[in-house]
XYZ file of C-alpha atoms in Angstrom:
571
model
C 153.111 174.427 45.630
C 155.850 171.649 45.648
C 155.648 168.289 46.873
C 156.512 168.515 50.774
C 153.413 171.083 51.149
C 151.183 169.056 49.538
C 151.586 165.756 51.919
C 151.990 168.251 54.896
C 148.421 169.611 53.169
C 147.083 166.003 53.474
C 148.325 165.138 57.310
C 145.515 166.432 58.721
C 142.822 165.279 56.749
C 144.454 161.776 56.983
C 144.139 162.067 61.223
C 140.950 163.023 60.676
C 139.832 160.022 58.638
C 141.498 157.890 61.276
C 139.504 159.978 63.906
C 136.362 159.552 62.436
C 137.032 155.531 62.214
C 138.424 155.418 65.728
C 134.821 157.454 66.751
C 132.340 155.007 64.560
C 134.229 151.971 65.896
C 133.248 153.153 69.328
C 130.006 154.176 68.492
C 129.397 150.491 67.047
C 131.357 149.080 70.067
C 128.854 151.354 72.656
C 125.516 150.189 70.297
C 126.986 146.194 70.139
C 126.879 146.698 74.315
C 123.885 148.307 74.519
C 122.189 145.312 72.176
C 123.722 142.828 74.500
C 122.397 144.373 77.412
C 119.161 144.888 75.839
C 119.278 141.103 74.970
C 120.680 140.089 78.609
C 117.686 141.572 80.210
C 115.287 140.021 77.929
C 116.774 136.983 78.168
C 116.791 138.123 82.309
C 112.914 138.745 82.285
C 112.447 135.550 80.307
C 113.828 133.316 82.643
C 111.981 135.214 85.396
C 108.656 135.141 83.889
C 108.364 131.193 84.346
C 107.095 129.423 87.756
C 107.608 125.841 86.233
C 111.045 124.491 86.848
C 111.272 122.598 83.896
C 110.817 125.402 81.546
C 112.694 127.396 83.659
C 115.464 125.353 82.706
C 114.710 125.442 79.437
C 114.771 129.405 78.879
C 117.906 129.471 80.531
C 119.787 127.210 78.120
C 117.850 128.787 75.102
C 118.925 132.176 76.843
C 122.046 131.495 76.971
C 122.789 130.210 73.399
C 121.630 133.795 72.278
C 123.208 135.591 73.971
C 126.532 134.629 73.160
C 126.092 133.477 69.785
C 127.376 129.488 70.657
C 125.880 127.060 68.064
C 125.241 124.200 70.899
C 124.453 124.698 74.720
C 123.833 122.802 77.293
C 122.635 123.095 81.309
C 123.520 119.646 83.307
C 122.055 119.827 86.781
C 124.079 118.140 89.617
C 122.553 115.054 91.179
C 122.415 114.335 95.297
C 125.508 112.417 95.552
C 126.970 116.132 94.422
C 129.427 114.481 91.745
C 127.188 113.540 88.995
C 124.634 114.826 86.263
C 121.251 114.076 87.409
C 119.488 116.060 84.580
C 121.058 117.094 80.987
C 119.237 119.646 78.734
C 120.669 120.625 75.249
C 119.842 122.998 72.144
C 121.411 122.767 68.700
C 121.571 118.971 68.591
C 118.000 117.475 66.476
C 115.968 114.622 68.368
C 117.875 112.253 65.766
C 121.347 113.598 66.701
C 120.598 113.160 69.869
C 119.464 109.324 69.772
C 122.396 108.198 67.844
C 124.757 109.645 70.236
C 122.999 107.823 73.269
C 122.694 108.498 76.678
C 122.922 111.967 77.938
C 126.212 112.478 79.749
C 127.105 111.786 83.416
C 129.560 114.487 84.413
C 132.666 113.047 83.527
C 135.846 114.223 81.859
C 135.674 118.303 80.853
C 131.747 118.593 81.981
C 132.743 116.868 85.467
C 135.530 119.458 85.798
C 133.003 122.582 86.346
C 131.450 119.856 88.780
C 134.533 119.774 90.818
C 135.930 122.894 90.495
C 132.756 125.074 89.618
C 134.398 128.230 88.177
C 133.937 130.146 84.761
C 136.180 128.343 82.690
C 137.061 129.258 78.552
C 138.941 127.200 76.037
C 139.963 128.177 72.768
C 140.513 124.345 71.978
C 138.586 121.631 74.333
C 140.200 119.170 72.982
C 143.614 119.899 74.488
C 142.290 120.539 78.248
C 143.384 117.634 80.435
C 140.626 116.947 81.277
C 138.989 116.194 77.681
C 138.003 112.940 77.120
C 136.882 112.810 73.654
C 133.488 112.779 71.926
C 131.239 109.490 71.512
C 130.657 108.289 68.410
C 127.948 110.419 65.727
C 128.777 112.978 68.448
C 129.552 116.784 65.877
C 132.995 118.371 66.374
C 133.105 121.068 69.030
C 136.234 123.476 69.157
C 135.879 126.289 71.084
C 134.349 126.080 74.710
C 132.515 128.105 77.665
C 131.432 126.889 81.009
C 129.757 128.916 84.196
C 128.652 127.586 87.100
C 124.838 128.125 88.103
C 124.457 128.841 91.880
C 121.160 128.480 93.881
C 121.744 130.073 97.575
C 125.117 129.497 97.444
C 124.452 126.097 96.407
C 126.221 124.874 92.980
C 122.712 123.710 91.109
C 124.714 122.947 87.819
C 126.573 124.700 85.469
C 126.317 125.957 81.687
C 128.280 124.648 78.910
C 128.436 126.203 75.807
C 130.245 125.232 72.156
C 131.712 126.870 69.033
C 130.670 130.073 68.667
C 129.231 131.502 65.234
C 131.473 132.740 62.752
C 134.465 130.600 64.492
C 135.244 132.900 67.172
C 136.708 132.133 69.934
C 134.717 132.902 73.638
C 135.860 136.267 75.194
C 135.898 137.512 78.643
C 132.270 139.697 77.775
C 130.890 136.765 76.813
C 132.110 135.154 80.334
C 130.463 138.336 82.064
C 127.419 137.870 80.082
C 126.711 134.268 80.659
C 127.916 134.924 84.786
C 125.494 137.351 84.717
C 122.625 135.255 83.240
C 123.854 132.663 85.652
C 122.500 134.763 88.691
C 119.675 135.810 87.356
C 119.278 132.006 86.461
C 119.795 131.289 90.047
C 117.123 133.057 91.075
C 114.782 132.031 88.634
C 115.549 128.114 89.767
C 115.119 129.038 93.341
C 111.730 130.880 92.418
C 110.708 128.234 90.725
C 111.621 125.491 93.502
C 109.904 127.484 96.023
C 106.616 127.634 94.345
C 106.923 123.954 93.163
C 107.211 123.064 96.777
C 104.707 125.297 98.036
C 102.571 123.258 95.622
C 103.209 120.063 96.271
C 102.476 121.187 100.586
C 99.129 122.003 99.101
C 98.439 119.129 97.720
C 99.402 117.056 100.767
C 97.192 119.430 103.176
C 94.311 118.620 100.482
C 94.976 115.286 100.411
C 95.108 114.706 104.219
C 91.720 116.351 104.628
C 90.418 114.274 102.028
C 91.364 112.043 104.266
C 89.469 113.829 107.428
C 86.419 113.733 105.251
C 86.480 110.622 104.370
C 87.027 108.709 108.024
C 84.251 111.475 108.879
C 81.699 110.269 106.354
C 81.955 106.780 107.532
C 84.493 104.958 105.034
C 86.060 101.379 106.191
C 89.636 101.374 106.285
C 89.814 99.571 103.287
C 88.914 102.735 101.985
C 90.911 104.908 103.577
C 93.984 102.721 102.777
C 93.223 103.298 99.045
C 92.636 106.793 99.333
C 96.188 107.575 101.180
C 97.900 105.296 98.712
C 96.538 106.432 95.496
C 96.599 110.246 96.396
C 100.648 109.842 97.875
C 101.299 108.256 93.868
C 99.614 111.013 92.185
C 101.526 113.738 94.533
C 105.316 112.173 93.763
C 104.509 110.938 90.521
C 104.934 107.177 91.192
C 104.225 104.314 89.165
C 103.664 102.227 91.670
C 102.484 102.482 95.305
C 101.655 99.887 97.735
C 100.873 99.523 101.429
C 101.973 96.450 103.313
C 101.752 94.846 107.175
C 103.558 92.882 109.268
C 102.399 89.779 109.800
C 102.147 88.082 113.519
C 105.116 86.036 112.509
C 107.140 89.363 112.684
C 109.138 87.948 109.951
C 107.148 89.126 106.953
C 104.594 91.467 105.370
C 101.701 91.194 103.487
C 100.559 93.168 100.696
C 97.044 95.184 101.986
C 96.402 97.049 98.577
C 98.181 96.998 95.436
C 97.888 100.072 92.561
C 100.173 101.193 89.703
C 102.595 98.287 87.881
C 101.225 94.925 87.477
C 98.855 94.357 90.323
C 97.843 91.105 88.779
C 101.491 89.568 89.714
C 101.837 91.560 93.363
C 98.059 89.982 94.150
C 98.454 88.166 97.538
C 102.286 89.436 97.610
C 103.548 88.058 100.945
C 107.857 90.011 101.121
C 110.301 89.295 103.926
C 111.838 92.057 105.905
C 115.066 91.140 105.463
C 116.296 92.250 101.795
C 113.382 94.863 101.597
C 112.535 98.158 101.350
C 109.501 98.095 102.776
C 110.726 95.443 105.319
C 113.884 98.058 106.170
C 111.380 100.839 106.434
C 108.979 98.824 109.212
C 112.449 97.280 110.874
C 114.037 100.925 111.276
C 110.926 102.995 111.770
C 111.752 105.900 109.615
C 112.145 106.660 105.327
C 114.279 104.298 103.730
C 115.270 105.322 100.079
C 117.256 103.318 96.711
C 117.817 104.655 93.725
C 116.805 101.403 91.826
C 114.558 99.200 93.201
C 116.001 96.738 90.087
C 118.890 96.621 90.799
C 120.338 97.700 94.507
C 121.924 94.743 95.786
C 120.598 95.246 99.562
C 117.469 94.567 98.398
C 117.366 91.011 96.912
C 114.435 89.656 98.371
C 112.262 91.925 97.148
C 109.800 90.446 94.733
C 108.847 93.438 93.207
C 112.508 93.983 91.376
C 111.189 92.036 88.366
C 109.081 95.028 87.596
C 111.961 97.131 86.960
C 111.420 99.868 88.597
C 113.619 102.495 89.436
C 113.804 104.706 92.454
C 111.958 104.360 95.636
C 110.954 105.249 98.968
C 109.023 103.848 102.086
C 107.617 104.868 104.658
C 105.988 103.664 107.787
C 102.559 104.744 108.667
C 102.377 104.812 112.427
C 105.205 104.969 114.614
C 104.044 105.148 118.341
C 105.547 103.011 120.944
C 107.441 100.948 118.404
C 104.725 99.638 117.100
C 104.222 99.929 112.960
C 100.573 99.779 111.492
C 101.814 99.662 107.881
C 104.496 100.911 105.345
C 104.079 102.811 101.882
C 106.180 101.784 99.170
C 106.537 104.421 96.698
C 108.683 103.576 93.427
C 109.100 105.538 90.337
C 110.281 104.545 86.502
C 113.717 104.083 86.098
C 115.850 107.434 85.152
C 113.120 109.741 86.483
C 114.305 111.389 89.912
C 115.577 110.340 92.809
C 113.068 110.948 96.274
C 115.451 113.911 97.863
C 114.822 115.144 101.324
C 112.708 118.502 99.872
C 110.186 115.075 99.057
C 110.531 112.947 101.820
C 109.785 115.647 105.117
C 106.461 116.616 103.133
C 105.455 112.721 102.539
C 106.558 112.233 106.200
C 104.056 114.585 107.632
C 101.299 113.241 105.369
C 102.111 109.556 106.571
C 101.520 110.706 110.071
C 98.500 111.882 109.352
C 97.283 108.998 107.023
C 98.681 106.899 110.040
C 96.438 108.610 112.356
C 93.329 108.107 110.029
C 94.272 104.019 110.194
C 94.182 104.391 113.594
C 91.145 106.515 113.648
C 89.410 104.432 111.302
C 90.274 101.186 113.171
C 89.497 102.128 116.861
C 85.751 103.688 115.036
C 85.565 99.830 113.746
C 85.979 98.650 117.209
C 83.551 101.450 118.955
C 80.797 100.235 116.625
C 81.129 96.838 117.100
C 81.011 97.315 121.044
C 78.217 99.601 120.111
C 76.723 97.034 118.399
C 77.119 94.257 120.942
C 75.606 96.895 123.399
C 72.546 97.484 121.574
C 71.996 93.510 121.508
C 71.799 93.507 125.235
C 69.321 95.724 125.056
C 67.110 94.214 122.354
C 67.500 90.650 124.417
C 66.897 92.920 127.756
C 63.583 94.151 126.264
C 62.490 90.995 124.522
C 63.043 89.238 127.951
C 61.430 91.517 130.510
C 58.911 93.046 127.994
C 57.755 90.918 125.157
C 57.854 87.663 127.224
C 56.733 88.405 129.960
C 53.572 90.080 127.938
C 53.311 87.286 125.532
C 53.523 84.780 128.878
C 50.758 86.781 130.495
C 48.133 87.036 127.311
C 48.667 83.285 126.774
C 47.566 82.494 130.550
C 44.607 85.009 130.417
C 43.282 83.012 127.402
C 44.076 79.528 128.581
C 41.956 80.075 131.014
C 39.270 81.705 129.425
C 39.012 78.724 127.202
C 37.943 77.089 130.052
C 34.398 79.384 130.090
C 34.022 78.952 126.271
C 31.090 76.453 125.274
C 31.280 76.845 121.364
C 34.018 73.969 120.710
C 35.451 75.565 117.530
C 36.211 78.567 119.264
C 37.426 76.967 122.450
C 39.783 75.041 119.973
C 40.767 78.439 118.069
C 41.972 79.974 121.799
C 44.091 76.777 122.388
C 45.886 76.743 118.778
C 46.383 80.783 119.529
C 48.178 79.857 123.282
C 49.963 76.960 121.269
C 51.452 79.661 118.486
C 52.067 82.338 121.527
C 54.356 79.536 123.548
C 55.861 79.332 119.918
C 56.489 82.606 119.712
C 57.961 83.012 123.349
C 60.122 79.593 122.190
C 61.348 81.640 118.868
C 61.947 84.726 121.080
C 63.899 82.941 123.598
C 66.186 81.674 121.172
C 66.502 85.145 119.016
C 67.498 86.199 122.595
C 70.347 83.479 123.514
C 71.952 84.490 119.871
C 72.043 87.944 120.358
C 73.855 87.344 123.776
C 76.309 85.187 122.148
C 78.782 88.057 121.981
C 81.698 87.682 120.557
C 81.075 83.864 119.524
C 77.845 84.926 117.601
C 79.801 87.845 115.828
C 82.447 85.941 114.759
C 80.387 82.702 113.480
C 77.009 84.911 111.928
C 76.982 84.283 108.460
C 77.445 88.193 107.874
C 80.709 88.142 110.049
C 82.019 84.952 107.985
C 80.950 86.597 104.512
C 83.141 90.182 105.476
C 85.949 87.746 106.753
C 86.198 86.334 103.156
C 85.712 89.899 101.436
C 88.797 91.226 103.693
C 90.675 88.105 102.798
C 90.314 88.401 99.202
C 91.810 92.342 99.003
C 95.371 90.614 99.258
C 94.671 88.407 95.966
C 92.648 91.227 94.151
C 94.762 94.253 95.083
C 91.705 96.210 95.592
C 89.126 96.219 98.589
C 85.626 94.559 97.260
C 82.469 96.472 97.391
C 80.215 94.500 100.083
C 76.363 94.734 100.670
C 74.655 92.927 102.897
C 70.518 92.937 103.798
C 67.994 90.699 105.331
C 67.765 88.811 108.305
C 71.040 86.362 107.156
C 72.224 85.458 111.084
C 68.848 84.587 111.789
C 67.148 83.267 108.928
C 70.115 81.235 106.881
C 70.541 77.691 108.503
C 74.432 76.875 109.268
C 74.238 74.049 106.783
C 73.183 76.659 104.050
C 75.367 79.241 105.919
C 78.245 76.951 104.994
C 77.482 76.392 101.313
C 77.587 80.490 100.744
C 80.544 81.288 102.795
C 82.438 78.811 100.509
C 80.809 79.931 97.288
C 81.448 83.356 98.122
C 85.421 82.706 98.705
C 85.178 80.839 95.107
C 83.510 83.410 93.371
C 86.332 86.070 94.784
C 89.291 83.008 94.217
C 87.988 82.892 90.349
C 87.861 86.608 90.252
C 91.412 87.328 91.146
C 92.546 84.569 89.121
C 90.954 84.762 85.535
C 89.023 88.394 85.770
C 91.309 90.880 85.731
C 89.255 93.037 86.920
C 89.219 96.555 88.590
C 85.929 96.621 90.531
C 84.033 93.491 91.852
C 80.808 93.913 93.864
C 78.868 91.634 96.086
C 75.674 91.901 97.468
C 74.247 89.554 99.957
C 70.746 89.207 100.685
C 68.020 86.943 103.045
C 64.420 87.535 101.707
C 62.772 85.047 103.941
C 62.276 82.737 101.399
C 65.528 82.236 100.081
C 69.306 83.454 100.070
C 70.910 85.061 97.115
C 74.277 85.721 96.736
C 75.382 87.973 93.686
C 79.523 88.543 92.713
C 80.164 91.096 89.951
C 83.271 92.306 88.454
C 84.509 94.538 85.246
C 86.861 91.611 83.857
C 87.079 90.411 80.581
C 84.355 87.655 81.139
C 84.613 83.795 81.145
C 86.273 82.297 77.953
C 84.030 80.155 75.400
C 86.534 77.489 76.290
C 87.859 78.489 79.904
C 88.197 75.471 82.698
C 84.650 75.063 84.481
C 85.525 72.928 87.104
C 85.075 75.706 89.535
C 81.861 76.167 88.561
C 80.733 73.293 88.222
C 81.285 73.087 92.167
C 79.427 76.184 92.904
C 76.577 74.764 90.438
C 76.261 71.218 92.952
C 76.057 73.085 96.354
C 73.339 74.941 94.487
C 71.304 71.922 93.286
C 72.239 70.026 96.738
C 70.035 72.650 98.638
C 67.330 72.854 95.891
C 68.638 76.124 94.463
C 70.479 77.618 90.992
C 73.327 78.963 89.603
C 73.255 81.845 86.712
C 75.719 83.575 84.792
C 75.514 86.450 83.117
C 77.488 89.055 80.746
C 76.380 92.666 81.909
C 76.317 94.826 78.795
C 79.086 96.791 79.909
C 81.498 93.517 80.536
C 82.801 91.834 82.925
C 80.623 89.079 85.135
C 77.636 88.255 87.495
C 77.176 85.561 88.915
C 74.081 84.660 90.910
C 73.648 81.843 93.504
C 70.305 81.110 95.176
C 68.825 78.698 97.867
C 65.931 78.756 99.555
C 65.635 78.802 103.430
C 63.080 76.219 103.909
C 59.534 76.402 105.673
């Protein structure tokens, strides 16, 4: 066989060698798809399986990393003012990486171009797009470069970046289609995710407004209730701080009613204008007013509570009939967590209508009692006048003149000393009845209404409402001179409290035995110092020993202090 037949001979074994490699190449081509489609839908049911946004987030960048083999990746979600990074999530970069590169990026330069043009967009070489700015310093060299857009409802959420691929390859258009398709899915998963974080966060508002029902229904003061609406709207939006102010009759300025979260110590007795305010802007315009740092936004400059540094904020009125605002909740968060959007606000709206209408509930109750209360003295001095009197009158006539028929003289002499103590009696009764029909000038000058007056006075100072107890006959049986003396040691008890306790709870229990009054102030502060100023005291100790009685101080064993102050009432 010569030469020419034996290469012809070897043609066709040749194109089938070449046919063979052309077949496995597409049967490793179809089984590489098939993996990545395998892996796309895991990645697709991963994201999916996850209700919390956060780690929603999470699985998508992790997802996406995988899927087309990128060493780094990256999901920055677009802020509210639509032009900026509000949120920045990375893998491939170590905790220690990431602090000495610093801050997480803004959306500037190449990430800030999917921002404003929000298309797929592939690089072989980042570094010579136009819109590259460069890497910070300790940042690691990137090369090659993929970016997708994530939409929510048609809604740009954020977008995807991704950075040198494995192996140095560059990013090809399946890799685009992959990550575009994870994008959807992503989508979908975010607006899941948002849906059942909101539907949430409505429940917890419904619970806490009937929390709210229950409590003006069981009878709480509106201290109480103002501390309830207050600490349950922080614990909803996550705030650090959350206070509730009035206006004051000046109309100029508003004082602080309760105080939690931050430093309460410093906002004790906080008195802010309405001009350079948030809360003040809030009560001025009637509706939410919102800043993205309390710190710092220059509109607000005569806010007080800026040396806290804290960082966005919101407030809201609480009552907004007729013009007329009952109070306004500030609501500020740390600085860098998120800003209060709309999706926030409407909820927290409807709740302040309804904590609104508790105040108002709780306040028009207050005044129904006390008419209730003024009523029911009528009656008593009604009854004690036609009734009691009259009968007491009556049985002291029958035996003044049946003294007259009595020959013993010790008992005629017991009759007379018993009509002597019933004109006594009638004298006491009379006068029992001109207080109770004092009204309004009795309520307001009783040693119980003078000792809540102080209580309600000293919220502003403490930041929290007192506890108040109150028993015994103390209108009645406390002179005014010894009425006097507590109403003032009372105020210095609370003054000292606020001051020097630091406390968290302070209770105070007034009492009228009959013989004497007591007047007890306790607190869970850190005590009186070994070598703390006295001169307070020392004051409290001299209107003691002026009306015969004591002072005593005590340590409870679970801290904090008691004091006791005691005088008698006289024969």
């Amino acid at each position: 066989m010569g030469g020419d037949e034996v290469a012809r001979s070897r043609i066709p074994q040749l194109r089938l060698d070449e046919l063979l490699e052309e077949l496995q190449a597409r049967i490793d081509a179809a089984r590489g798809t098939r993996d990545r489609v395998h892996s796309l839908l895991e990645a697709v049911l991963s994201v999916g399986r996850e209700l919390d946004l956060t780690q929603v987030l999470r699985r998508i960048v992790e997802a996406a990393a995988v899927l087309v083999d990128a060493r780094y990746a990256a999901l920055g979600v677009i802020g509210p003012d639509g032009e900026s990074l509000s949120e920045f999530l990375t893998v491939g970069l170590s905790q220690e990486e990431i602090a000495a590169i610093g801050p997480y990026p803004t959306g500037k330069g190449l990430l800030g171009e999917l921002i404003s043009h929000p298309e797929a967009l592939r690089l072989e070489e980042l570094s010579h797009h136009r819109a590259s700015f460069g890497f910070p310093a300790n940042h690691p060299p990137m090369r090659t470069f993929l970016g997708v857009p994530v939409r929510v409802r048609e809604e740009v959420f954020g977008n995807l970046y991704l950075t040198d691929k494995r192996g140095g390859e560059e990013f090809d258009a399946d890799d685009e289609s992959v990550i575009s398709t994870l994008a959807v899915a992503a989508g979908v998963a975010i607006d899941n995710a948002r849906l059942y974080e909101e539907a949430q966060r409505q429940q917890s508002w419904l619970s806490a407004s009937a929390e709210i029902t229950r409590s003006l229904l069981s009878g709480s003061s509106r201290s109480q209730v103002v501390e309830l609406i207050a600490q349950r709207a922080r614990e909803i939006t996550g705030a650090e701080l959350g206070d509730i102010v009035v206006p004051e009759a000046d109309g100029r300025t508003l004082r602080l009613e309760l105080a939690l979260g931050g430093d309460t110590r410093k906002r004790a007795g906080l008195v802010v204008p309405r001009e350079g305010t948030l809360s003040g802007a809030a009560c001025t315009q009637g509706r939410p007013v919102t800043t993205a740092d309390l710190a710092t936004d220059p509109a607000l400059t005569g806010d007080p509570r800026r040396a806290e540094w804290l960082g966005p904020a919101v407030a809201v009125p609480l009552g907004r009939s007729a013009g007329h605002i009952d109070a306004v909740l500030l609501l500020a968060r740390r600085p860098g967590e998120a800003l209060f959007t709309e999706r926030e606000i409407g909820p927290l709206l409807g709740f302040a209508d309804q904590a609104a209408l508790g105040l108002e509930l709780a306040d028009r109750r207050r005044d129904a009692e006390q008419l209730a209360m003024l009523e029911d003295r009528d009656r008593i001095a009604r009854d004690l006048h036609d009734l009691a009197i009259q009968r007491l009158f009556a049985t002291g006539m029958t035996l003044q003149s049946a003294a007259r028929f009595i020959e013993h003289p010790g008992a005629s002499d017991r009759v007379l000393r018993a009509v002597g103590d019933l004109d006594e009696t009638i004298k006491i009764i009379r006068s029992t009845i001109f207080g109770l029909r004092a009204r309004d000038e009795a309520a307001s000058s009783g040693l119980r209404a003078r000792a809540v007056k102080v209580v309600e006075e000293a919220q502003a100072a403490l930041g929290f409402a007192p506890r108040l107890s109150m028993e015994g006959l103390l209108d009645t049986d406390v002179p005014g001179v010894v009425a006097n003396h507590v109403v003032a040691v009372l105020g210095e008890a609370l003054s000292n409290a606020a001051r020097h306790a630091q406390a968290g709870r302070v209770e105070v229990v007034l009492q009228a035995t009959g013989t004497q009054v007591l007047l007890t102030v306790q607190d869970d502060g850190v005590g009186i110092p070994v070598q703390g100023r006295r001169s307070g005291l020392r004051n409290l100790a001299e209107r003691a020993e002026v009306l015969g009685g004591v002072l005593e101080l005590a340590s409870p064993p679970d801290g904090g202090t008691r004091l006791l102050w005691s005088a008698p009432l006289g024969d």
